[in-house]
């Protein structure tokens, strides 16, 4: 079954156009399942039935969240469906397998005032850098540009890290990102983000890229750089957001909360749901509709606070 798994993984990345994160997650889920099947003496996927699959999922559900179980179920359904379509098994055992119902929790967001406080804090001018503090000042300018762009566009962390210099058009104030499923979209951003981005390109990036040819090659065309000159990583961006939230005195958030906040604040300002869907790169409008629930909850809170007979 190792060859089946490898062929399926190749299909996901080369044909189905799944994101690298999805491919890694599906492969890990399936590898764990198939390894257990091998331990039980099953080395042919045609020998696996629905009862066996449900038994494994029930065992996994005791230690994993619903969202994780939904992904594992999707991986199994996709894998066995692919095996069936390619004639590697006669019957797909997952046809009657349903995905676990996920809880409808509202995404965590910042209020308008909290978002303003956060951005005002990160946009503060760094102290006049001494020669030995130039890298630190450059990182501060970079962090401000990254947070402004995340909030202004609602882009994902992976999309931010993947930006190249020519993906940003400062004349039209737009950024071209490569989203899930290798789908491109163009996102507008406003003046505050443009000012922070311009400062990063003028004052910050040249410092981190270095003055040597070797450093320049390491930086390449990446828009945002790490301290050593290479492309910034997702873990570093998450660390920056957490630290910035602490410094600003707002609730501790992850970068995805800035994406949630951007969507909710756009809807609060009168943006059309379809426009927000396109900006976020959601394939389903139902995913975007979560943010209308957030706006309604905020309205209820303001109503209870302000209306005398609430």
Tab-separated table of N, CA, C and O in Angstrom, residues 23-107:
chain	number	residue	atom	x	y	z
A	23	UNK	N	-1.534	18.406	1.558
A	23	UNK	CA	-0.880	17.172	1.119
A	23	UNK	C	-0.156	16.511	2.290
A	23	UNK	O	-0.258	15.288	2.498
A	24	UNK	N	0.574	17.311	3.073
A	24	UNK	CA	1.300	16.766	4.229
A	24	UNK	C	0.335	16.171	5.250
A	24	UNK	O	0.583	15.086	5.798
A	25	UNK	N	-0.756	16.883	5.515
A	25	UNK	CA	-1.715	16.414	6.518
A	25	UNK	C	-2.390	15.127	6.071
A	25	UNK	O	-2.512	14.167	6.846
A	26	UNK	N	-2.849	15.089	4.816
A	26	UNK	CA	-3.507	13.887	4.305
A	26	UNK	C	-2.540	12.697	4.321
A	26	UNK	O	-2.921	11.589	4.691
A	27	UNK	N	-1.318	12.945	3.899
A	27	UNK	CA	-0.336	11.854	3.865
A	27	UNK	C	-0.071	11.311	5.270
A	27	UNK	O	0.000	10.083	5.474
A	28	UNK	N	0.067	12.205	6.245
A	28	UNK	CA	0.316	11.773	7.620
A	28	UNK	C	-0.869	10.985	8.169
A	28	UNK	O	-0.703	9.940	8.826
A	29	UNK	N	-2.093	11.467	7.902
A	29	UNK	CA	-3.283	10.761	8.363
A	29	UNK	C	-3.357	9.359	7.759
A	29	UNK	O	-3.600	8.366	8.460
A	30	UNK	N	-3.157	9.286	6.454
A	30	UNK	CA	-3.275	8.006	5.763
A	30	UNK	C	-2.132	7.057	6.134
A	30	UNK	O	-2.335	5.840	6.238
A	31	UNK	N	-0.931	7.607	6.323
A	31	UNK	CA	0.197	6.763	6.701
A	31	UNK	C	-0.053	6.093	8.051
A	31	UNK	O	0.248	4.906	8.246
A	32	UNK	N	-0.632	6.844	8.994
A	32	UNK	CA	-0.953	6.266	10.290
A	32	UNK	C	-2.004	5.170	10.179
A	32	UNK	O	-1.893	4.116	10.826
A	33	UNK	N	-3.023	5.418	9.362
A	33	UNK	CA	-4.081	4.428	9.172
A	33	UNK	C	-3.545	3.172	8.500
A	33	UNK	O	-3.803	2.047	8.954
A	34	UNK	N	-2.781	3.336	7.415
A	34	UNK	CA	-2.276	2.183	6.672
A	34	UNK	C	-1.248	1.390	7.484
A	34	UNK	O	-1.144	0.172	7.349
A	35	UNK	N	-0.490	2.091	8.321
A	35	UNK	CA	0.475	1.393	9.178
A	35	UNK	C	-0.255	0.467	10.152
A	35	UNK	O	0.170	-0.685	10.378
A	36	UNK	N	-1.357	0.950	10.714
A	36	UNK	CA	-2.133	0.125	11.625
A	36	UNK	C	-2.736	-1.070	10.885
A	36	UNK	O	-2.784	-2.187	11.424
A	37	UNK	N	-3.181	-0.840	9.650
A	37	UNK	CA	-3.719	-1.940	8.858
A	37	UNK	C	-2.639	-3.005	8.639
A	37	UNK	O	-2.898	-4.211	8.717
A	38	UNK	N	-1.417	-2.553	8.365
A	38	UNK	CA	-0.306	-3.490	8.141
A	38	UNK	C	-0.034	-4.312	9.401
A	38	UNK	O	0.221	-5.523	9.321
A	39	UNK	N	-0.100	-3.662	10.564
A	39	UNK	CA	0.127	-4.380	11.823
A	39	UNK	C	-0.932	-5.449	12.053
A	39	UNK	O	-0.687	-6.437	12.748
A	40	UNK	N	-2.113	-5.244	11.474
A	40	UNK	CA	-3.199	-6.223	11.610
A	40	UNK	C	-3.221	-7.203	10.433
A	40	UNK	O	-4.201	-7.930	10.240
A	41	UNK	N	-2.142	-7.195	9.648
A	41	UNK	CA	-2.032	-8.157	8.562
A	41	UNK	C	-2.771	-7.808	7.294
A	41	UNK	O	-2.968	-8.662	6.423
A	42	UNK	N	-3.172	-6.541	7.154
A	42	UNK	CA	-3.882	-6.100	5.944
A	42	UNK	C	-2.930	-5.276	5.095
A	42	UNK	O	-2.524	-4.178	5.501
A	43	UNK	N	-2.559	-5.797	3.942
A	43	UNK	CA	-1.643	-5.101	3.042
A	43	UNK	C	-2.264	-4.829	1.672
A	43	UNK	O	-1.575	-4.406	0.753
A	44	UNK	N	-3.547	-5.060	1.546
A	44	UNK	CA	-4.264	-4.817	0.297
A	44	UNK	C	-5.463	-3.925	0.616
A	44	UNK	O	-6.324	-4.299	1.432
A	45	UNK	N	-5.556	-2.715	0.025
A	45	UNK	CA	-6.665	-1.805	0.365
A	45	UNK	C	-8.044	-2.382	0.061
A	45	UNK	O	-9.037	-1.955	0.659
A	46	UNK	N	-8.112	-3.367	-0.838
A	46	UNK	CA	-9.410	-3.973	-1.145
A	46	UNK	C	-9.936	-4.801	0.029
A	46	UNK	O	-11.120	-5.150	0.064
A	47	UNK	N	-9.069	-5.110	0.999
A	47	UNK	CA	-9.485	-5.883	2.168
A	47	UNK	C	-10.049	-4.999	3.282
A	47	UNK	O	-10.523	-5.499	4.292
A	48	UNK	N	-9.993	-3.689	3.092
A	48	UNK	CA	-10.440	-2.750	4.126
A	48	UNK	C	-11.910	-2.427	3.903
A	48	UNK	O	-12.319	-2.019	2.814
A	49	UNK	N	-12.735	-2.622	4.936
A	49	UNK	CA	-14.162	-2.348	4.805
A	49	UNK	C	-14.561	-1.156	5.668
A	49	UNK	O	-13.758	-0.589	6.412
A	50	UNK	N	-15.829	-0.780	5.557
A	50	UNK	CA	-16.335	0.402	6.260
A	50	UNK	C	-16.254	0.222	7.767
A	50	UNK	O	-15.923	1.174	8.490
A	51	UNK	N	-16.523	-0.961	8.267
A	51	UNK	CA	-16.480	-1.193	9.714
A	51	UNK	C	-15.071	-0.968	10.261
A	51	UNK	O	-14.898	-0.397	11.347
A	52	UNK	N	-14.067	-1.407	9.503
A	52	UNK	CA	-12.680	-1.217	9.935
A	52	UNK	C	-12.341	0.269	9.991
A	52	UNK	O	-11.693	0.745	10.932
A	53	UNK	N	-12.762	1.012	8.968
A	53	UNK	CA	-12.492	2.450	8.911
A	53	UNK	C	-13.179	3.168	10.075
A	53	UNK	O	-12.588	4.017	10.754
A	54	UNK	N	-14.445	2.823	10.323
A	54	UNK	CA	-15.175	3.470	11.416
A	54	UNK	C	-14.549	3.140	12.768
A	54	UNK	O	-14.511	3.993	13.669
A	55	UNK	N	-14.049	1.925	12.916
A	55	UNK	CA	-13.399	1.544	14.171
A	55	UNK	C	-12.150	2.382	14.398
A	55	UNK	O	-11.887	2.847	15.524
A	56	UNK	N	-11.356	2.597	13.351
A	56	UNK	CA	-10.139	3.413	13.488
A	56	UNK	C	-10.498	4.864	13.810
A	56	UNK	O	-9.882	5.488	14.673
A	57	UNK	N	-11.506	5.405	13.136
A	57	UNK	CA	-11.909	6.791	13.381
A	57	UNK	C	-12.428	6.963	14.810
A	57	UNK	O	-12.154	7.988	15.456
A	58	UNK	N	-13.172	5.982	15.295
A	58	UNK	CA	-13.677	6.060	16.670
A	58	UNK	C	-12.533	6.071	17.671
A	58	UNK	O	-12.562	6.810	18.670
A	59	UNK	N	-11.504	5.276	17.406
A	59	UNK	CA	-10.335	5.265	18.288
A	59	UNK	C	-9.606	6.603	18.242
A	59	UNK	O	-9.202	7.146	19.291
A	60	UNK	N	-9.436	7.156	17.052
A	60	UNK	CA	-8.747	8.441	16.908
A	60	UNK	C	-9.526	9.579	17.549
A	60	UNK	O	-8.945	10.539	18.065
A	61	UNK	N	-10.852	9.483	17.531
A	61	UNK	CA	-11.697	10.567	18.049
A	61	UNK	C	-11.516	10.769	19.545
A	61	UNK	O	-11.823	11.846	20.073
A	62	UNK	N	-10.996	9.768	20.245
A	62	UNK	CA	-10.822	9.894	21.697
A	62	UNK	C	-9.685	10.848	22.058
A	62	UNK	O	-9.616	11.323	23.194
A	63	UNK	N	-8.799	11.119	21.112
A	63	UNK	CA	-7.639	11.973	21.408
A	63	UNK	C	-7.488	13.151	20.438
A	63	UNK	O	-6.493	13.853	20.494
A	64	UNK	N	-8.459	13.354	19.552
A	64	UNK	CA	-8.340	14.439	18.576
A	64	UNK	C	-9.610	15.280	18.544
A	64	UNK	O	-10.700	14.786	18.848
A	65	UNK	N	-9.439	16.531	18.162
A	65	UNK	CA	-10.568	17.453	18.064
A	65	UNK	C	-11.442	17.117	16.862
A	65	UNK	O	-11.027	16.401	15.943
A	66	UNK	N	-12.650	17.668	16.858
A	66	UNK	CA	-13.577	17.405	15.760
A	66	UNK	C	-13.028	17.873	14.425
A	66	UNK	O	-13.223	17.230	13.392
A	67	UNK	N	-12.349	19.007	14.437
A	67	UNK	CA	-11.800	19.532	13.190
A	67	UNK	C	-10.749	18.586	12.618
A	67	UNK	O	-10.673	18.384	11.398
A	68	UNK	N	-9.943	17.998	13.505
A	68	UNK	CA	-8.939	17.037	13.059
A	68	UNK	C	-9.601	15.775	12.521
A	68	UNK	O	-9.173	15.218	11.498
A	69	UNK	N	-10.661	15.322	13.182
A	69	UNK	CA	-11.368	14.129	12.723
A	69	UNK	C	-12.049	14.374	11.384
A	69	UNK	O	-12.138	13.470	10.549
A	70	UNK	N	-12.530	15.590	11.170
A	70	UNK	CA	-13.126	15.915	9.873
A	70	UNK	C	-12.074	15.820	8.773
A	70	UNK	O	-12.350	15.340	7.664
A	71	UNK	N	-10.858	16.262	9.072
A	71	UNK	CA	-9.780	16.178	8.086
A	71	UNK	C	-9.385	14.726	7.826
A	71	UNK	O	-9.169	14.333	6.676
A	72	UNK	N	-9.278	13.925	8.878
A	72	UNK	CA	-8.930	12.512	8.703
A	72	UNK	C	-9.998	11.793	7.867
A	72	UNK	O	-9.672	10.971	7.005
A	73	UNK	N	-11.255	12.108	8.127
A	73	UNK	CA	-12.336	11.510	7.347
A	73	UNK	C	-12.246	11.920	5.890
A	73	UNK	O	-12.413	11.093	4.977
A	74	UNK	N	-11.959	13.196	5.655
A	74	UNK	CA	-11.827	13.678	4.289
A	74	UNK	C	-10.660	13.005	3.572
A	74	UNK	O	-10.750	12.679	2.378
A	75	UNK	N	-9.568	12.789	4.304
A	75	UNK	CA	-8.405	12.129	3.703
A	75	UNK	C	-8.749	10.706	3.285
A	75	UNK	O	-8.393	10.257	2.183
A	76	UNK	N	-9.451	9.984	4.149
A	76	UNK	CA	-9.832	8.603	3.830
A	76	UNK	C	-10.793	8.553	2.644
A	76	UNK	O	-10.643	7.726	1.736
A	77	UNK	N	-11.786	9.446	2.647
A	77	UNK	CA	-12.753	9.449	1.543
A	77	UNK	C	-12.077	9.801	0.230
A	77	UNK	O	-12.377	9.207	-0.819
A	78	UNK	N	-11.169	10.743	0.270
A	78	UNK	CA	-10.454	11.122	-0.940
A	78	UNK	C	-9.562	9.997	-1.438
A	78	UNK	O	-9.503	9.710	-2.648
A	79	UNK	N	-8.868	9.328	-0.524
A	79	UNK	CA	-7.946	8.247	-0.890
A	79	UNK	C	-8.679	7.053	-1.498
A	79	UNK	O	-8.328	6.570	-2.583
A	80	UNK	N	-9.720	6.587	-0.812
A	80	UNK	CA	-10.434	5.414	-1.320
A	80	UNK	C	-11.243	5.748	-2.571
A	80	UNK	O	-11.430	4.889	-3.440
A	81	UNK	N	-11.711	6.983	-2.671
A	81	UNK	CA	-12.379	7.393	-3.901
A	81	UNK	C	-11.422	7.377	-5.080
A	81	UNK	O	-11.777	6.947	-6.196
A	82	UNK	N	-10.190	7.824	-4.838
A	82	UNK	CA	-9.166	7.809	-5.890
A	82	UNK	C	-8.803	6.376	-6.272
A	82	UNK	O	-8.659	6.062	-7.459
A	83	UNK	N	-8.662	5.491	-5.277
A	83	UNK	CA	-8.370	4.090	-5.577
A	83	UNK	C	-9.467	3.465	-6.428
A	83	UNK	O	-9.197	2.714	-7.379
A	84	UNK	N	-10.726	3.794	-6.113
A	84	UNK	CA	-11.850	3.229	-6.857
A	84	UNK	C	-11.881	3.739	-8.294
A	84	UNK	O	-12.079	2.963	-9.239
A	85	UNK	N	-11.664	5.039	-8.474
A	85	UNK	CA	-11.707	5.619	-9.835
A	85	UNK	C	-10.605	5.067	-10.717
A	85	UNK	O	-10.752	4.998	-11.943
A	86	UNK	N	-9.480	4.683	-10.116
A	86	UNK	CA	-8.347	4.172	-10.884
A	86	UNK	C	-8.302	2.642	-10.922
A	86	UNK	O	-7.299	2.053	-11.328
A	87	UNK	N	-9.388	2.000	-10.512
A	87	UNK	CA	-9.494	0.554	-10.626
A	87	UNK	C	-8.608	-0.242	-9.700
A	87	UNK	O	-8.393	-1.441	-9.923
A	88	UNK	N	-8.105	0.386	-8.639
A	88	UNK	CA	-7.234	-0.338	-7.707
A	88	UNK	C	-8.049	-1.090	-6.652
A	88	UNK	O	-7.520	-1.983	-5.992
A	89	UNK	N	-9.303	-0.692	-6.468
A	89	UNK	CA	-10.247	-1.446	-5.647
A	89	UNK	C	-11.576	-1.465	-6.397
A	89	UNK	O	-11.873	-0.563	-7.192
A	90	UNK	N	-12.379	-2.473	-6.153
A	90	UNK	CA	-13.649	-2.598	-6.864
A	90	UNK	C	-14.736	-1.733	-6.245
A	90	UNK	O	-15.574	-1.176	-6.954
A	91	UNK	N	-14.736	-1.621	-4.927
A	91	UNK	CA	-15.787	-0.888	-4.224
A	91	UNK	C	-15.163	0.101	-3.250
A	91	UNK	O	-14.226	-0.236	-2.524
A	92	UNK	N	-15.698	1.300	-3.233
A	92	UNK	CA	-15.224	2.331	-2.305
A	92	UNK	C	-15.927	2.158	-0.967
A	92	UNK	O	-17.139	2.389	-0.857
A	93	UNK	N	-15.220	1.756	0.090
A	93	UNK	CA	-15.876	1.522	1.387
A	93	UNK	C	-16.295	2.803	2.104
A	93	UNK	O	-17.007	2.741	3.111
A	94	UNK	N	-15.859	3.952	1.620
A	94	UNK	CA	-16.168	5.201	2.325
A	94	UNK	C	-17.393	5.912	1.765
A	94	UNK	O	-17.704	7.021	2.194
A	95	UNK	N	-18.112	5.283	0.814
A	95	UNK	CA	-19.274	5.950	0.209
A	95	UNK	C	-20.335	6.280	1.248
A	95	UNK	O	-21.036	7.292	1.129
A	96	UNK	N	-20.468	5.434	2.251
A	96	UNK	CA	-21.470	5.668	3.298
A	96	UNK	C	-20.871	6.329	4.530
A	96	UNK	O	-21.520	6.411	5.578
A	97	UNK	N	-19.631	6.816	4.411
A	97	UNK	CA	-18.942	7.435	5.555
A	97	UNK	C	-19.257	8.923	5.591
A	97	UNK	O	-18.997	9.646	4.619
A	98	UNK	N	-19.814	9.388	6.671
A	98	UNK	CA	-20.157	10.802	6.810
A	98	UNK	C	-19.116	11.509	7.670
A	98	UNK	O	-18.501	10.905	8.548
A	99	UNK	N	-18.938	12.793	7.400
A	99	UNK	CA	-17.975	13.583	8.172
A	99	UNK	C	-18.584	13.981	9.509
A	99	UNK	O	-19.792	14.235	9.597
A	100	UNK	N	-17.776	14.046	10.562
A	100	UNK	CA	-18.307	14.472	11.860
A	100	UNK	C	-18.750	15.919	11.811
A	100	UNK	O	-18.122	16.764	11.163
A	101	UNK	N	-19.865	16.195	12.469
A	101	UNK	CA	-20.392	17.546	12.495
A	101	UNK	C	-19.505	18.407	13.381
A	101	UNK	O	-19.233	18.070	14.538
A	102	UNK	N	-19.047	19.525	12.817
A	102	UNK	CA	-18.164	20.399	13.574
A	102	UNK	C	-18.970	21.448	14.331
A	102	UNK	O	-20.023	21.901	13.873
A	103	UNK	N	-18.455	21.806	15.484
A	103	UNK	CA	-19.123	22.831	16.280
A	103	UNK	C	-18.997	24.189	15.603
A	103	UNK	O	-17.960	24.520	15.031
A	104	UNK	N	-20.066	24.959	15.676
A	104	UNK	CA	-20.089	26.270	15.031
A	104	UNK	C	-19.595	27.322	16.012
A	104	UNK	O	-20.377	28.066	16.599
A	105	UNK	N	-18.285	27.369	16.249
A	105	UNK	CA	-17.734	28.373	17.150
A	105	UNK	C	-17.385	29.624	16.352
A	105	UNK	O	-16.954	29.544	15.205
A	106	UNK	N	-17.591	30.776	16.980
A	106	UNK	CA	-17.304	32.033	16.313
A	106	UNK	C	-15.805	32.311	16.362
A	106	UNK	O	-15.164	32.099	17.386
A	107	UNK	N	-15.233	32.787	15.260
A	107	UNK	CA	-13.798	33.086	15.257
A	107	UNK	C	-13.475	34.253	16.183
A	107	UNK	O	-14.272	35.176	16.337
